mmCIF file of N, CA and C and ligand atoms in Angstrom:
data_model
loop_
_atom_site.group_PDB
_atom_site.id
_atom_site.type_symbol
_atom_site.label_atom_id
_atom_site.label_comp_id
_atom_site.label_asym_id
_atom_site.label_seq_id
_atom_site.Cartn_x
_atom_site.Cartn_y
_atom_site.Cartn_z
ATOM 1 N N UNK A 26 95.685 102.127 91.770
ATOM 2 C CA UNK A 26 95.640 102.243 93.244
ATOM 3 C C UNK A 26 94.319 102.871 93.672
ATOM 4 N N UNK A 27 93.257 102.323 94.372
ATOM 5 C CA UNK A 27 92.443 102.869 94.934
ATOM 6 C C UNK A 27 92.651 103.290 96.486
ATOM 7 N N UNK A 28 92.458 104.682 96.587
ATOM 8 C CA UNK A 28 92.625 105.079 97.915
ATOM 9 C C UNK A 28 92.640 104.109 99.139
ATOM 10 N N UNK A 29 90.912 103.751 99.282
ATOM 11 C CA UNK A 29 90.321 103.454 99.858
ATOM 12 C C UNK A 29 90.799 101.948 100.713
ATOM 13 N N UNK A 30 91.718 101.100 99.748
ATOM 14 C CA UNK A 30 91.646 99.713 99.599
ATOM 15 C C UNK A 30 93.120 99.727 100.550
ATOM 16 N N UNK A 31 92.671 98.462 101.479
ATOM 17 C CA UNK A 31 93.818 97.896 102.018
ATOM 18 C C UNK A 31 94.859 97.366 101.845
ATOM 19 N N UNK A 32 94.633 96.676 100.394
ATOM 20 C CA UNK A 32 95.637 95.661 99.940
ATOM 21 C C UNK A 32 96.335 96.554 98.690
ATOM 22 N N UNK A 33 95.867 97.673 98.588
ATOM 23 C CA UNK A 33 96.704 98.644 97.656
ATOM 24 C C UNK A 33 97.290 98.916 98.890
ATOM 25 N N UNK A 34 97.424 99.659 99.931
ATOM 26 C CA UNK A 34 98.208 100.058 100.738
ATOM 27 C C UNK A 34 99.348 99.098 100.705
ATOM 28 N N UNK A 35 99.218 97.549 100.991
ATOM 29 C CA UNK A 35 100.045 96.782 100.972
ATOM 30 C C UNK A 35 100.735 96.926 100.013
ATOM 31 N N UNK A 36 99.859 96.483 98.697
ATOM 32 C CA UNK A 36 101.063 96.593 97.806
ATOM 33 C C UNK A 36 102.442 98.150 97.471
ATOM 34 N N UNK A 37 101.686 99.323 97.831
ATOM 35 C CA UNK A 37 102.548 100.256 97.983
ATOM 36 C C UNK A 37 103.466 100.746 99.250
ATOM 37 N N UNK A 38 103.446 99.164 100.017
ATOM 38 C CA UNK A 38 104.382 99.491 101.084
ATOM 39 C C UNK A 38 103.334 100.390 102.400
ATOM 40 N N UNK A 39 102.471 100.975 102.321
ATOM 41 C CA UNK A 39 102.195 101.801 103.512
ATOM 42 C C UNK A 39 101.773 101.480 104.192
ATOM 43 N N UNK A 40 101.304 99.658 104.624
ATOM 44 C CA UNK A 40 100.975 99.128 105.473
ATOM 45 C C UNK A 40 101.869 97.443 105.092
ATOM 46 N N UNK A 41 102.549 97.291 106.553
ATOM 47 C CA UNK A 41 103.699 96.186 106.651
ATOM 48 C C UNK A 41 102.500 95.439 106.466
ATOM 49 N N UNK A 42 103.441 93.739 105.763
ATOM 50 C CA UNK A 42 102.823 92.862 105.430
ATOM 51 C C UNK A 42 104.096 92.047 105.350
ATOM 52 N N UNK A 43 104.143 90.518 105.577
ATOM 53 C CA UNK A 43 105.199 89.744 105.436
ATOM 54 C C UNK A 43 105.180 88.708 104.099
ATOM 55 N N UNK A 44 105.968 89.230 103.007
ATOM 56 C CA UNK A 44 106.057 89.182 101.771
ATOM 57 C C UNK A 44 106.542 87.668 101.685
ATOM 58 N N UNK A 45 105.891 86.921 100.884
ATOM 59 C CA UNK A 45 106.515 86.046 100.488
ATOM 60 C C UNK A 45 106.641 85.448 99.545
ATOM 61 N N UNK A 46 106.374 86.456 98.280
ATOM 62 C CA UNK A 46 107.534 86.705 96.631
ATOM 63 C C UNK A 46 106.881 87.336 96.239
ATOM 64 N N UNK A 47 107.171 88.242 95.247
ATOM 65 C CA UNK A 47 106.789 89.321 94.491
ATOM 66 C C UNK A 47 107.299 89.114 93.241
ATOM 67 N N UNK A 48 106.469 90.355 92.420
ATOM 68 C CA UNK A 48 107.032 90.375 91.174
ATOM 69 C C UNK A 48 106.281 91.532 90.506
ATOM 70 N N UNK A 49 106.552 92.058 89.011
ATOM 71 C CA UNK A 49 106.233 93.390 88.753
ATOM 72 C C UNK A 49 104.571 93.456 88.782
ATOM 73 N N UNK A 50 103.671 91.965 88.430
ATOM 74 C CA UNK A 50 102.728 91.556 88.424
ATOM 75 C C UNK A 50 101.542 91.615 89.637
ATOM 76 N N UNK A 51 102.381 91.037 90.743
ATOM 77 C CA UNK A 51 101.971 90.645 91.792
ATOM 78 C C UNK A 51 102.717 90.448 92.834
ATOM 79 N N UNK A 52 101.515 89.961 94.055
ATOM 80 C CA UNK A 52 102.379 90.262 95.745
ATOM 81 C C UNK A 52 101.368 88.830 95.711
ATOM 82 N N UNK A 53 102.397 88.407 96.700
ATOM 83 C CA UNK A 53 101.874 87.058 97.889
ATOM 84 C C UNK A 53 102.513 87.200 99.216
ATOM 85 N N UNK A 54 101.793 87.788 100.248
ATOM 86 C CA UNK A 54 101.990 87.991 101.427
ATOM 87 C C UNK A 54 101.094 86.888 102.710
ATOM 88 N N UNK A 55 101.256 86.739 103.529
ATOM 89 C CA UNK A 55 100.916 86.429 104.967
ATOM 90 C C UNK A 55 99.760 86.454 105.128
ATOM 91 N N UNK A 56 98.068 85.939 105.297
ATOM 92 C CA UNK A 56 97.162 86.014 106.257
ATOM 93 C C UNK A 56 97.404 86.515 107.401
ATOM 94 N N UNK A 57 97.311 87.795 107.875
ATOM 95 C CA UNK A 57 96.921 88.329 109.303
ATOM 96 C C UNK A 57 96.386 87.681 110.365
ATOM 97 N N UNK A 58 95.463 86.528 109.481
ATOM 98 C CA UNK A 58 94.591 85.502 110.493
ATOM 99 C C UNK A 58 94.582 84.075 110.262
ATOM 100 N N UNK A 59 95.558 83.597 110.147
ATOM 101 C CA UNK A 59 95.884 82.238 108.806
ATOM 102 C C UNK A 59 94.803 81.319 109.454
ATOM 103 N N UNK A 60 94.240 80.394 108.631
ATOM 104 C CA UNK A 60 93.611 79.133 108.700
ATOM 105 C C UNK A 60 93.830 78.247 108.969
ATOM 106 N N UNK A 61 95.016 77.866 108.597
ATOM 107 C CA UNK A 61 95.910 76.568 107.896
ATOM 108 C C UNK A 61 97.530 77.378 108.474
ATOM 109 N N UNK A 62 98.310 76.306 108.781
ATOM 110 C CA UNK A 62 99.769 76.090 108.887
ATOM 111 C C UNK A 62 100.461 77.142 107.619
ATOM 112 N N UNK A 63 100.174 76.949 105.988
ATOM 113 C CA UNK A 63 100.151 78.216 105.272
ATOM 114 C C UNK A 63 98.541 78.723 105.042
ATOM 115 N N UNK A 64 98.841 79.664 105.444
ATOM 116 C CA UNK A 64 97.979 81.036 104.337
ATOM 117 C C UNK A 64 98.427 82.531 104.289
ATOM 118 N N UNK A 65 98.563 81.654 102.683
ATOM 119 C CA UNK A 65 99.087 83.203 102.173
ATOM 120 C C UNK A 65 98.074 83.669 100.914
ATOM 121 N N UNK A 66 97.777 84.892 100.864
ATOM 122 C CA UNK A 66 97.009 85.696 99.745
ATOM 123 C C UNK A 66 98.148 86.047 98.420
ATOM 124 N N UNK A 67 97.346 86.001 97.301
ATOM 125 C CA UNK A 67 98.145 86.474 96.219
ATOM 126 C C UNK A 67 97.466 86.901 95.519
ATOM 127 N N UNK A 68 97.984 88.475 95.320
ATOM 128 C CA UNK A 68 97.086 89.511 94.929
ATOM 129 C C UNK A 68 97.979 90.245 93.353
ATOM 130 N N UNK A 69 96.803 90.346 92.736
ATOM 131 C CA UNK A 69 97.633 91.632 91.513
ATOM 132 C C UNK A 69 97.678 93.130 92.060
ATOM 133 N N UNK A 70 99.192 93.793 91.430
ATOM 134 C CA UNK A 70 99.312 94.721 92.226
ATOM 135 C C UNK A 70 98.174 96.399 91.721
ATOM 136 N N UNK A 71 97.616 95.754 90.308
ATOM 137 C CA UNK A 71 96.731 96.297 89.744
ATOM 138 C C UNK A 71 95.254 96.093 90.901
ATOM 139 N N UNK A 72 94.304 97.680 91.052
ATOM 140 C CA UNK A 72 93.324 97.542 92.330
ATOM 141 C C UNK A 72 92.298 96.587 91.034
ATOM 142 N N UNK A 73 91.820 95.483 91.678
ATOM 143 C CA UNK A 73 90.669 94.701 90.916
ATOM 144 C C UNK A 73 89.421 94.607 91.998
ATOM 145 N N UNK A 74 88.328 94.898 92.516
ATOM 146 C CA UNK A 74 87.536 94.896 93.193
ATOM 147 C C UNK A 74 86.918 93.483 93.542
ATOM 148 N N UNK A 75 86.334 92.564 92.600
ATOM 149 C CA UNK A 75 85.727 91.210 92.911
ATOM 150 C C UNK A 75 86.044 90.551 91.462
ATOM 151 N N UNK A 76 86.296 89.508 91.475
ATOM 152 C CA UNK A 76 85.905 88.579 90.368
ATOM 153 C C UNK A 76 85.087 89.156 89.444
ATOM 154 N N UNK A 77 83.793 89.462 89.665
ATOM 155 C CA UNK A 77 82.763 90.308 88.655
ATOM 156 C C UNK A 77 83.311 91.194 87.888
ATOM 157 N N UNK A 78 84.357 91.699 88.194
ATOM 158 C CA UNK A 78 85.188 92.935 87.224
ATOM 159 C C UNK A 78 86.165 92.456 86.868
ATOM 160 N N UNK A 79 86.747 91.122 86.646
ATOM 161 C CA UNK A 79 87.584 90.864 85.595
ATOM 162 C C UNK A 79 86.965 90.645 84.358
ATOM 163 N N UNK A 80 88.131 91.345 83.308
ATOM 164 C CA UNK A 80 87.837 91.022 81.984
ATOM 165 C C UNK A 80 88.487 89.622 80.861
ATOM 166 N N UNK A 81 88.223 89.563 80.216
ATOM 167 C CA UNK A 81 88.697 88.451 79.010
ATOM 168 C C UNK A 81 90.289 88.931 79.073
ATOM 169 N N UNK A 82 90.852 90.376 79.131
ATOM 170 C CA UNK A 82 92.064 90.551 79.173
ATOM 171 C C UNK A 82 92.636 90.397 80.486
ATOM 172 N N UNK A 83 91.562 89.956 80.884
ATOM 173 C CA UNK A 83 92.890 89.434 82.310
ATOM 174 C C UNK A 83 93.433 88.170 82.974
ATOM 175 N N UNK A 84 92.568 87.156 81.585
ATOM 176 C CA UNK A 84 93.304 85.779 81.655
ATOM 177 C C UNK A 84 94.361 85.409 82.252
ATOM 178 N N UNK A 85 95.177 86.063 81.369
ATOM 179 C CA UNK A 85 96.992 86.350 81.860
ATOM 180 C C UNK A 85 97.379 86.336 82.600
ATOM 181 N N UNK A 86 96.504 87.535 83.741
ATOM 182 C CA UNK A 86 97.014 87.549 84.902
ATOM 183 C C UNK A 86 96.347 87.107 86.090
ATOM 184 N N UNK A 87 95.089 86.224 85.809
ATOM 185 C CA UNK A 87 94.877 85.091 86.113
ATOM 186 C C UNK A 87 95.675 83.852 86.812
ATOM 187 N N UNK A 88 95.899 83.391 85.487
ATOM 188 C CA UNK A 88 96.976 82.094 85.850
ATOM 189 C C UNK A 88 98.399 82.523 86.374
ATOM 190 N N UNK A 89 98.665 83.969 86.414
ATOM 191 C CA UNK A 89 99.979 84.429 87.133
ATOM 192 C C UNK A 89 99.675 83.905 88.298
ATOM 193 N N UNK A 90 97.964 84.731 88.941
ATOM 194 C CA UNK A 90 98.407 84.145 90.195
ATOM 195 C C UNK A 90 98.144 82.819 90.604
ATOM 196 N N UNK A 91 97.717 82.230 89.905
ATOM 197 C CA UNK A 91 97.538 80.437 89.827
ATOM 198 C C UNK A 91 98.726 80.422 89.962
ATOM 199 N N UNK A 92 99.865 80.463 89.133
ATOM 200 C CA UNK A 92 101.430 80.029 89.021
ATOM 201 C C UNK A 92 101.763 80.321 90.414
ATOM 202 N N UNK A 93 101.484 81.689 90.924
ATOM 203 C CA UNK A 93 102.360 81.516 91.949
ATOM 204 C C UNK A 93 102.149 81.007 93.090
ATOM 205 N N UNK A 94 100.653 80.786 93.224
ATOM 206 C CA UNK A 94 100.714 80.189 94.423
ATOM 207 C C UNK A 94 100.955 78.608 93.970
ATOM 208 N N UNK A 95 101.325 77.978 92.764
ATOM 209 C CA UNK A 95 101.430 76.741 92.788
ATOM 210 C C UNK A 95 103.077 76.850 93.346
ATOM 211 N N UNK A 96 103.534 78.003 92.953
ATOM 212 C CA UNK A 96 105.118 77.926 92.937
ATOM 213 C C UNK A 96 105.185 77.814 94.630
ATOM 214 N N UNK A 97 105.065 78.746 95.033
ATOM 215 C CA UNK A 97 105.013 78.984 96.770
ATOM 216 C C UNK A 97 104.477 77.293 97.625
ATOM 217 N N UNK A 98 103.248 77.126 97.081
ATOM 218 C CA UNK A 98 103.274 75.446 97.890
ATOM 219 C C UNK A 98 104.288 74.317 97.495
ATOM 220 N N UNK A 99 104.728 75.020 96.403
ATOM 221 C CA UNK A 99 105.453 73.769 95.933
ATOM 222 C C UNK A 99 106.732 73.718 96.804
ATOM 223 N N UNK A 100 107.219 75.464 96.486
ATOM 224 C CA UNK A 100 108.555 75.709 97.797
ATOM 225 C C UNK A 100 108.650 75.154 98.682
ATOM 226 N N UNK A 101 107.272 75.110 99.576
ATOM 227 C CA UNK A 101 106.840 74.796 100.871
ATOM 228 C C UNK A 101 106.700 72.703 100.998
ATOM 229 N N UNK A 102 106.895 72.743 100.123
ATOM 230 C CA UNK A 102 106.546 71.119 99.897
ATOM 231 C C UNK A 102 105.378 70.505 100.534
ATOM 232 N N UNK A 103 104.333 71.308 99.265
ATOM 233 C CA UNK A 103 103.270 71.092 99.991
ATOM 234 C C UNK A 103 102.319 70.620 98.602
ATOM 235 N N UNK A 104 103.087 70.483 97.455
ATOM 236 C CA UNK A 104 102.625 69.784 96.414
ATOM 237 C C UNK A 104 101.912 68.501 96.137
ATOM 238 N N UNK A 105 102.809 67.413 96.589
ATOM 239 C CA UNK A 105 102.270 66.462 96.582
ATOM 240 C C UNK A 105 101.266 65.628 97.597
ATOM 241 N N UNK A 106 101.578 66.495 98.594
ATOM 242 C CA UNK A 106 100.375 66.946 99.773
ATOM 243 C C UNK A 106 99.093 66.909 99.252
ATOM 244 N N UNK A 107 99.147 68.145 98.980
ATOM 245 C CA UNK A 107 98.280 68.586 98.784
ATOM 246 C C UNK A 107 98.158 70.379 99.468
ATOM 247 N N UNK A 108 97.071 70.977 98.764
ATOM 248 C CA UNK A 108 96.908 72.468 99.491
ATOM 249 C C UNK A 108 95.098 72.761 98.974
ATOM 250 N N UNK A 109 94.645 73.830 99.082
ATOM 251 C CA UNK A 109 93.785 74.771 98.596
ATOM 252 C C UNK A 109 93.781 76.333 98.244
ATOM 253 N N UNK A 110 93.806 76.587 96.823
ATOM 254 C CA UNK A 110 93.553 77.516 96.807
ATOM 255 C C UNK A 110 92.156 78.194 96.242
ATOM 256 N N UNK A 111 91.563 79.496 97.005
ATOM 257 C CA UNK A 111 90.093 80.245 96.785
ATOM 258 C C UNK A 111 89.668 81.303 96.407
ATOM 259 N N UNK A 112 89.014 81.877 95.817
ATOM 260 C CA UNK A 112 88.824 83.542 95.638
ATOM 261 C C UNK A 112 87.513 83.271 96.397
ATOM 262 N N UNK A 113 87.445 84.336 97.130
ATOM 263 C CA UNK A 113 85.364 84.650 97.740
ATOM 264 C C UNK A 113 85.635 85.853 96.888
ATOM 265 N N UNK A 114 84.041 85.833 96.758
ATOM 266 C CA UNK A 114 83.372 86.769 95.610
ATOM 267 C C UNK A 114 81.989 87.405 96.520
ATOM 268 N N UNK A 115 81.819 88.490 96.334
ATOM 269 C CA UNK A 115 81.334 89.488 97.451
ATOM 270 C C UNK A 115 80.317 88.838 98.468
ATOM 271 N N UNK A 116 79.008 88.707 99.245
ATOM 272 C CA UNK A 116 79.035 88.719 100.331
ATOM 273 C C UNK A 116 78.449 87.411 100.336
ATOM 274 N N UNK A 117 77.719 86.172 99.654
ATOM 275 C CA UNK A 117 77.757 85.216 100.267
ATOM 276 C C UNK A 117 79.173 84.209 100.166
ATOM 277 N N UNK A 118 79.845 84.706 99.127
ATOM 278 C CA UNK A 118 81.068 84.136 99.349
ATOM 279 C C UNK A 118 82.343 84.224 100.468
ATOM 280 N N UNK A 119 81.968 85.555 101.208
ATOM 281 C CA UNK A 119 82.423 85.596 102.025
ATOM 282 C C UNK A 119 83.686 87.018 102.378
ATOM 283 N N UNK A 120 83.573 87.269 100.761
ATOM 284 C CA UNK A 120 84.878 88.581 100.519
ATOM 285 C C UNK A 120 84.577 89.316 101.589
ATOM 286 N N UNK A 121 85.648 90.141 102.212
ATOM 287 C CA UNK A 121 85.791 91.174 103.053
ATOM 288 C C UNK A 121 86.742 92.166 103.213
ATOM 289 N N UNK A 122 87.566 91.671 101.870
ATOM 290 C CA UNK A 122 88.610 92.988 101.451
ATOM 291 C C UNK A 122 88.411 92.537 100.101
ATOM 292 N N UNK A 123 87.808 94.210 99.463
ATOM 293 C CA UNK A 123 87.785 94.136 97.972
ATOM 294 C C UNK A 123 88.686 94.517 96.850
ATOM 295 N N UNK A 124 89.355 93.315 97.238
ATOM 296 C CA UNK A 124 90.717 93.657 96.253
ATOM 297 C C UNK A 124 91.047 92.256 96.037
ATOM 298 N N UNK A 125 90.663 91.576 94.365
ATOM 299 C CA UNK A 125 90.572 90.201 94.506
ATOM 300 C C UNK A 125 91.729 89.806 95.497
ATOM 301 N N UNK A 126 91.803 88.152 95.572
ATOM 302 C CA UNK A 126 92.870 87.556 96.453
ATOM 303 C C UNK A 126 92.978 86.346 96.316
ATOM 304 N N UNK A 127 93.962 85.717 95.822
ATOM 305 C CA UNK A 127 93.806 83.825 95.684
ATOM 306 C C UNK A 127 94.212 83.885 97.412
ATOM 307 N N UNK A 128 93.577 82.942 98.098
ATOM 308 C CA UNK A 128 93.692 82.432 99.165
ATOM 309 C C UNK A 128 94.872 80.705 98.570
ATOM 310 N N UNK A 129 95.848 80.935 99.700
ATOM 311 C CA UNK A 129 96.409 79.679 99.419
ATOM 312 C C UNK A 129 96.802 79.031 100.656
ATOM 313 N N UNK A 130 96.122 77.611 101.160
ATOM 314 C CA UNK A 130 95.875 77.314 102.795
ATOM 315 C C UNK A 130 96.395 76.253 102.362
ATOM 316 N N UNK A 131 96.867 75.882 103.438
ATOM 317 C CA UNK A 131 97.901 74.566 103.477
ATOM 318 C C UNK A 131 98.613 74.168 104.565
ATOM 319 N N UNK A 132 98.736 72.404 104.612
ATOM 320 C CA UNK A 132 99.836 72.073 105.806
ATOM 321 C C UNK A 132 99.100 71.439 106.947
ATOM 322 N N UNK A 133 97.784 70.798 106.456
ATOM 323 C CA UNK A 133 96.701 70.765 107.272
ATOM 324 C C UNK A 133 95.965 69.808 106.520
ATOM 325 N N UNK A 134 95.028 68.879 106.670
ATOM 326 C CA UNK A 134 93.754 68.012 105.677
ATOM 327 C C UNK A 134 92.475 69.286 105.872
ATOM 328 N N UNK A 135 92.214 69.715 104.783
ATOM 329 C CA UNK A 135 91.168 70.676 104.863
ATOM 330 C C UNK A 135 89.968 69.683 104.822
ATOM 331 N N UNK A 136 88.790 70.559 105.808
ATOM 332 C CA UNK A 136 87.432 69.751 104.841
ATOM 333 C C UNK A 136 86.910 70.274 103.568
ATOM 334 N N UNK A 137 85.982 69.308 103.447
ATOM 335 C CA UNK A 137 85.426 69.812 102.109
ATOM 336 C C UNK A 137 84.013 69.536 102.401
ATOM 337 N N UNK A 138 82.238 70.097 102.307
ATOM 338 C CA UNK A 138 82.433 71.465 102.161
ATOM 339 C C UNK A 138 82.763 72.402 102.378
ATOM 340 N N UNK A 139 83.389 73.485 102.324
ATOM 341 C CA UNK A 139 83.402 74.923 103.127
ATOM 342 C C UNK A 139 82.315 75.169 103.945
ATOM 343 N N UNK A 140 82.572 75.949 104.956
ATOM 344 C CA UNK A 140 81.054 76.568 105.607
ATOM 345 C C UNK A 140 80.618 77.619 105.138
HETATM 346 P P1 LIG B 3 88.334 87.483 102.228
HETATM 347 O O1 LIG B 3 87.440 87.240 103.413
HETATM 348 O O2 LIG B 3 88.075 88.854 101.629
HETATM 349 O O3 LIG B 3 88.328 86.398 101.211
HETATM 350 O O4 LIG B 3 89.807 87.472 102.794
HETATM 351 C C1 LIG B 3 90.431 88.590 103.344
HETATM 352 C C2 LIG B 3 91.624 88.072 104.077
HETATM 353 O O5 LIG B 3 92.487 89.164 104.348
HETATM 354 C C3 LIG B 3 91.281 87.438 105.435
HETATM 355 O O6 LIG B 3 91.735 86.095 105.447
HETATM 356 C C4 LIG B 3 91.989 88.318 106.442
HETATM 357 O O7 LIG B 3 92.530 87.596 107.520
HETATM 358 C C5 LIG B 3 93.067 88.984 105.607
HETATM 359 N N1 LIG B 3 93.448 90.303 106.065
HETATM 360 C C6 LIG B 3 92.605 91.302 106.450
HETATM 361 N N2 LIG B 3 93.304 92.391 106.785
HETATM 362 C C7 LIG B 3 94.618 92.068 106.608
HETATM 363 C C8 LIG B 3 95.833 92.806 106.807
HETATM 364 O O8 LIG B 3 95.853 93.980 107.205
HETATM 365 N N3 LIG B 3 96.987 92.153 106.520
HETATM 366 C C9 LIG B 3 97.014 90.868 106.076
HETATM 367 N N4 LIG B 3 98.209 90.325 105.836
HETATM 368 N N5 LIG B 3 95.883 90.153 105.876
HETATM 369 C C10 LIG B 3 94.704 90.751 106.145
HETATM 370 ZN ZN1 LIG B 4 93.154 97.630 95.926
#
């Protein structure tokens, strides 16, 4: 838990967020500002700062959160759709809370490139 960080708050409850599955691993909650019809973030409940600070041991929990946001669009029946999911990585990527985050947007034809 880093003090400082927003999405630790979330994950320890001290700032509401609208959950939509958990597990001892990880949280997937609500965009505050959604994009897309879904966006939801899925975060480890471990504080990770950017992409740049994952290690080889965190493969694992990696593809956790791959799994879940495949699980969650899939709920949503948004599989064969189609969806997007993103990490931004610090400032030309766009990060603005440093606490990684799979972005998972959906329910919508996204473009492609990003801006
Ligand atoms: P980033 O720009 O770092 O990739 O994404 C941060 C995301 O967090 C943004 O999409 C923003 O809307 C979302 N966000 C920022 N503050 C909050 C908050 O307090 N609650 C929730 N649920 N989302 C937030
Ligand atoms: Zn954090």
């Amino acid at each position: 838990m880093s003090d400082d960080c927003l999405f630790c708050k979330i994950t320890a409850g001290e700032i509401p967020a609208t959950i939509v599955r958990e597990d001892p691993t990880a949280l997937a909650f609500e965009d505050v500002n959604p994009q897309a019809p879904l966006h939801v973030l899925v975060i480890p409940r471990r504080h990770i700062a950017t992409l740049n600070d994952l290690t080889d041991a965190d493969e694992a929990l990696v593809g956790h959160l791959v799994g879940m946001a495949r699980d969650i669009a899939r709920e949503r029946g948004l599989d064969s759709r189609g969806y997007r999911t993103v990490f931004n990585c610090n400032t030309d990527g766009g990060q603005t809370v440093f606490h990684i985050h799979l972005h998972l947007l959906g329910g919508r034809s996204l473009t492609w490139p990003p801006g």
